[in-house]
CSV table of C-alpha atoms in Angstrom, one decimal:
chain,number,residue,atom,x,y,z
X,32,MET,CA,-21.3,3.5,5.5
X,33,MET,CA,-20.8,4.3,9.1
X,34,PRO,CA,-23.7,3.3,11.3
X,35,SER,CA,-25.1,6.0,13.5
X,36,GLY,CA,-25.8,5.9,17.2
X,37,ASN,CA,-24.0,4.3,20.1
X,38,ILE,CA,-23.0,0.8,18.9
X,39,PRO,CA,-21.2,-1.4,21.5
X,40,LEU,CA,-19.0,-2.8,18.7
X,41,LEU,CA,-17.5,0.7,18.2
X,42,ASP,CA,-16.7,1.0,21.9
X,43,LEU,CA,-14.2,-1.8,21.5
X,44,TRP,CA,-11.9,0.1,19.2
X,45,CYS,CA,-12.4,3.8,18.9
X,46,GLU,CA,-13.5,6.9,20.6
X,47,SER,CA,-15.4,9.5,18.6
X,48,ASN,CA,-15.9,13.2,19.5
X,49,ILE,CA,-18.6,13.7,16.9
X,50,PRO,CA,-22.2,13.9,18.2
X,51,VAL,CA,-24.6,12.0,16.0
X,52,ASP,CA,-25.8,14.1,13.0
X,53,GLU,CA,-23.3,17.0,13.7
X,54,GLU,CA,-21.6,18.4,10.5
X,55,VAL,CA,-17.8,18.4,10.5
X,56,LEU,CA,-15.9,20.6,8.2
X,57,MET,CA,-12.6,18.7,8.4
X,58,ARG,CA,-12.7,15.2,9.7
X,59,THR,CA,-9.5,14.1,11.6
X,60,VAL,CA,-8.9,10.5,12.3
X,61,VAL,CA,-6.0,9.1,14.3
X,62,VAL,CA,-4.8,5.5,14.0
X,63,VAL,CA,-2.5,4.2,16.7
X,64,GLY,CA,-0.5,1.0,16.1
X,65,ASN,CA,0.8,0.4,19.6
X,66,PRO,CA,0.1,-3.0,21.1
X,67,LYS,CA,-0.5,-1.2,24.4
X,68,PRO,CA,-3.8,0.5,24.4
X,69,ARG,CA,-4.0,4.2,25.7
X,70,SER,CA,-0.2,4.5,25.2
X,71,ARG,CA,2.2,7.4,24.9
X,72,THR,CA,2.0,6.8,21.1
X,73,ARG,CA,-1.7,7.5,21.3
X,74,HIS,CA,-1.2,10.6,23.4
X,75,ALA,CA,1.5,11.9,21.0
X,76,ALA,CA,-0.8,11.2,17.9
X,77,VAL,CA,-3.8,13.0,19.5
X,78,LEU,CA,-1.5,15.9,20.5
X,79,LEU,CA,-0.2,16.2,17.0
X,80,ALA,CA,-3.7,16.1,15.5
X,81,GLU,CA,-4.8,18.9,18.0
X,82,ARG,CA,-1.7,21.0,17.1
X,83,LEU,CA,-2.4,20.6,13.4
X,84,THR,CA,-6.2,21.4,13.5
X,85,GLY,CA,-6.8,23.3,16.8
X,86,ALA,CA,-9.3,20.6,17.9
X,87,GLU,CA,-9.4,17.1,19.2
X,88,PRO,CA,-9.5,14.4,16.5
X,89,ASP,CA,-12.9,13.3,15.5
X,90,VAL,CA,-12.0,9.6,15.8
X,91,VAL,CA,-9.2,7.8,17.5
X,92,ILE,CA,-8.6,4.1,16.6
X,93,ASP,CA,-6.4,2.1,18.9
X,94,VAL,CA,-5.6,-0.8,16.6
X,95,ALA,CA,-4.9,-3.0,19.6
X,96,ASP,CA,-8.6,-2.9,20.5
X,97,LEU,CA,-9.4,-4.6,17.1
X,98,GLY,CA,-7.8,-7.8,18.5
X,99,PRO,CA,-8.0,-11.1,16.5
X,100,GLY,CA,-10.3,-9.5,13.9
X,101,LEU,CA,-7.1,-8.2,12.2
X,102,LEU,CA,-5.9,-11.8,11.5
X,103,GLY,CA,-8.4,-12.4,8.8
X,104,TRP,CA,-10.6,-10.6,6.3
X,105,GLY,CA,-14.2,-9.3,6.8
X,106,ASP,CA,-14.3,-8.7,10.5
X,107,PRO,CA,-17.1,-6.2,11.3
X,108,SER,CA,-15.0,-4.2,13.7
X,109,VAL,CA,-12.2,-3.9,11.3
X,110,ALA,CA,-14.6,-2.9,8.5
X,111,VAL,CA,-16.0,-0.1,10.6
X,112,ALA,CA,-12.4,1.1,11.5
X,113,LYS,CA,-11.6,1.0,7.8
X,114,ASP,CA,-14.7,3.1,7.0
X,115,GLN,CA,-13.6,5.7,9.6
X,116,VAL,CA,-10.1,5.9,8.0
X,117,LYS,CA,-11.6,6.3,4.5
X,118,SER,CA,-13.8,9.1,5.7
X,119,ALA,CA,-10.9,11.2,7.0
X,120,ASP,CA,-9.8,14.5,5.5
X,121,LEU,CA,-6.7,14.4,7.7
X,122,LEU,CA,-5.3,11.0,8.9
X,123,VAL,CA,-2.5,10.7,11.5
X,124,VAL,CA,-1.0,7.2,11.6
X,125,ALA,CA,1.2,6.6,14.6
X,126,SER,CA,3.5,3.7,15.8
X,127,PRO,CA,6.2,3.2,18.3
X,128,THR,CA,9.5,2.0,16.8
X,129,PHE,CA,9.9,-1.7,17.2
X,130,LYS,CA,13.1,-3.3,15.7
X,131,ALA,CA,13.7,-0.2,13.6
X,132,THR,CA,10.3,-0.1,12.0
X,133,TYR,CA,6.6,0.3,12.8
X,134,THR,CA,4.7,-2.4,14.7
X,135,GLY,CA,3.4,-5.7,13.3
X,136,LEU,CA,0.1,-4.8,14.8
X,137,LEU,CA,-0.1,-1.6,12.6
X,138,LYS,CA,1.0,-3.7,9.6
X,139,LEU,CA,-1.9,-6.1,10.2
X,140,PHE,CA,-4.3,-3.1,10.0
X,141,LEU,CA,-2.7,-1.5,7.0
X,142,ASP,CA,-2.8,-4.8,5.2
X,143,GLN,CA,-6.6,-4.7,5.3
X,144,PHE,CA,-6.5,-1.9,2.7
X,145,GLY,CA,-6.0,-2.6,-0.9
X,146,ALA,CA,-3.5,-0.7,-3.2
X,147,GLY,CA,-4.8,2.8,-3.6
X,148,GLU,CA,-7.9,2.2,-1.5
X,149,LEU,CA,-7.5,5.4,0.5
X,150,GLY,CA,-7.8,7.5,-2.6
X,151,GLY,CA,-5.5,10.4,-1.6
X,152,VAL,CA,-6.4,10.9,2.1
X,153,THR,CA,-4.0,13.5,3.4
X,154,THR,CA,-1.9,11.6,5.9
X,155,VAL,CA,0.8,12.4,8.5
X,156,ALA,CA,3.1,9.5,9.6
X,157,LEU,CA,4.3,9.7,13.2
X,158,MET,CA,6.7,7.3,15.0
X,159,LEU,CA,8.0,7.5,18.5
X,160,GLY,CA,11.3,5.9,19.6
X,161,ALA,CA,13.7,5.6,22.5
X,162,ALA,CA,16.7,7.0,20.6
X,163,PRO,CA,17.3,9.3,17.7
X,164,HIS,CA,19.2,6.7,15.6
X,165,HIS,CA,15.9,5.3,14.3
X,166,ALA,CA,14.6,8.7,13.1
X,167,LEU,CA,14.6,7.6,9.4
X,168,ALA,CA,12.2,4.7,10.1
X,169,VAL,CA,9.2,6.9,9.5
X,170,GLU,CA,10.4,7.8,6.0
X,171,LEU,CA,11.9,4.5,5.1
X,172,SER,CA,9.3,2.0,6.4
X,173,LEU,CA,6.0,3.7,7.4
X,174,LYS,CA,5.5,6.2,4.6
X,175,PRO,CA,6.0,3.8,1.7
X,176,VAL,CA,3.2,1.5,2.9
X,177,LEU,CA,0.9,4.5,3.5
X,178,VAL,CA,1.5,5.7,-0.1
X,179,GLU,CA,0.9,2.1,-1.4
X,180,ILE,CA,-2.6,2.1,0.1
X,181,GLY,CA,-3.4,5.5,-1.4
X,182,CYS,CA,-2.4,8.0,1.3
X,183,SER,CA,-1.1,11.4,0.2
X,184,CYS,CA,1.8,12.3,2.5
X,185,PRO,CA,2.7,15.9,1.6
X,186,ALA,CA,4.8,16.5,4.7
X,187,PRO,CA,7.8,14.7,6.0
X,188,GLY,CA,7.2,12.0,8.5
X,189,LEU,CA,7.6,13.0,12.1
X,190,TYR,CA,9.9,11.0,14.5
X,191,LEU,CA,9.9,12.0,18.2
X,192,LEU,CA,11.6,10.7,21.2
X,193,ASP,CA,9.0,9.0,23.4
X,194,SER,CA,10.6,10.5,26.5
X,195,ALA,CA,10.2,14.1,25.4
X,196,TYR,CA,7.5,14.3,22.7
X,197,GLU,CA,5.2,16.8,24.4
X,198,ASP,CA,7.6,19.8,24.4
X,199,SER,CA,9.9,18.6,21.7
X,200,PRO,CA,11.7,21.3,19.6
X,201,GLU,CA,11.5,18.8,16.7
X,202,LEU,CA,7.7,18.9,17.0
X,203,THR,CA,7.6,22.7,16.9
X,204,ALA,CA,9.9,22.9,13.9
X,205,TRP,CA,8.0,20.2,12.1
X,206,LEU,CA,4.7,22.0,12.7
X,207,GLU,CA,6.1,25.2,11.2
X,208,ARG,CA,7.3,23.3,8.1
X,209,ALA,CA,4.2,21.0,7.7
X,210,GLY,CA,1.7,23.8,8.2
X,211,ALA,CA,2.4,25.1,4.7
X,212,VAL,CA,1.4,21.8,2.9
X,213,LEU,CA,-1.3,20.3,5.2
X,214,PRO,CA,-5.0,21.2,5.0
X,215,THR,CA,-6.5,23.4,7.6
X,216,GLU,CA,-10.1,23.8,8.8
X,217,GLY,CA,-12.0,25.5,6.0
X,218,SER,CA,-9.4,24.9,3.2
């Protein structure tokens, strides 16, 4: 259960655009696994969520802000972050490409979820990289772990160059294809 009100603990790891007690039709949550807080990866993930839904995401979790709580089990900040993820109707999980895969930081967070725990939350996998030769990393490394923890990933993963993600023709083409299989506000 997500506590209400302004809790200092929450300020460490996420920003929420939902005023207390406001009803939300489709709850969008972004998880960013970049070790650098407030990164290009975060910006790209928020941009993707906005383009998919027409609104800012309700919650943005910068996993780097969870710090050493990720190294064990039962940390209160991690538990709150998990509850936010489980409450999503649409989840965007983003990572930069490190050594041809997603970051160890994101892995630490995803390992906090048991097999199937997310119960079919519709999820979009996003990875950014410096060169196109790692474009399959999102499909071969990130999406399988998301499916293992219970995410439903109906659209192909999205890989964007970190130098040109904002006006990327790949993003535009992906949005056209993915729009047919992803939920929209009110659906």
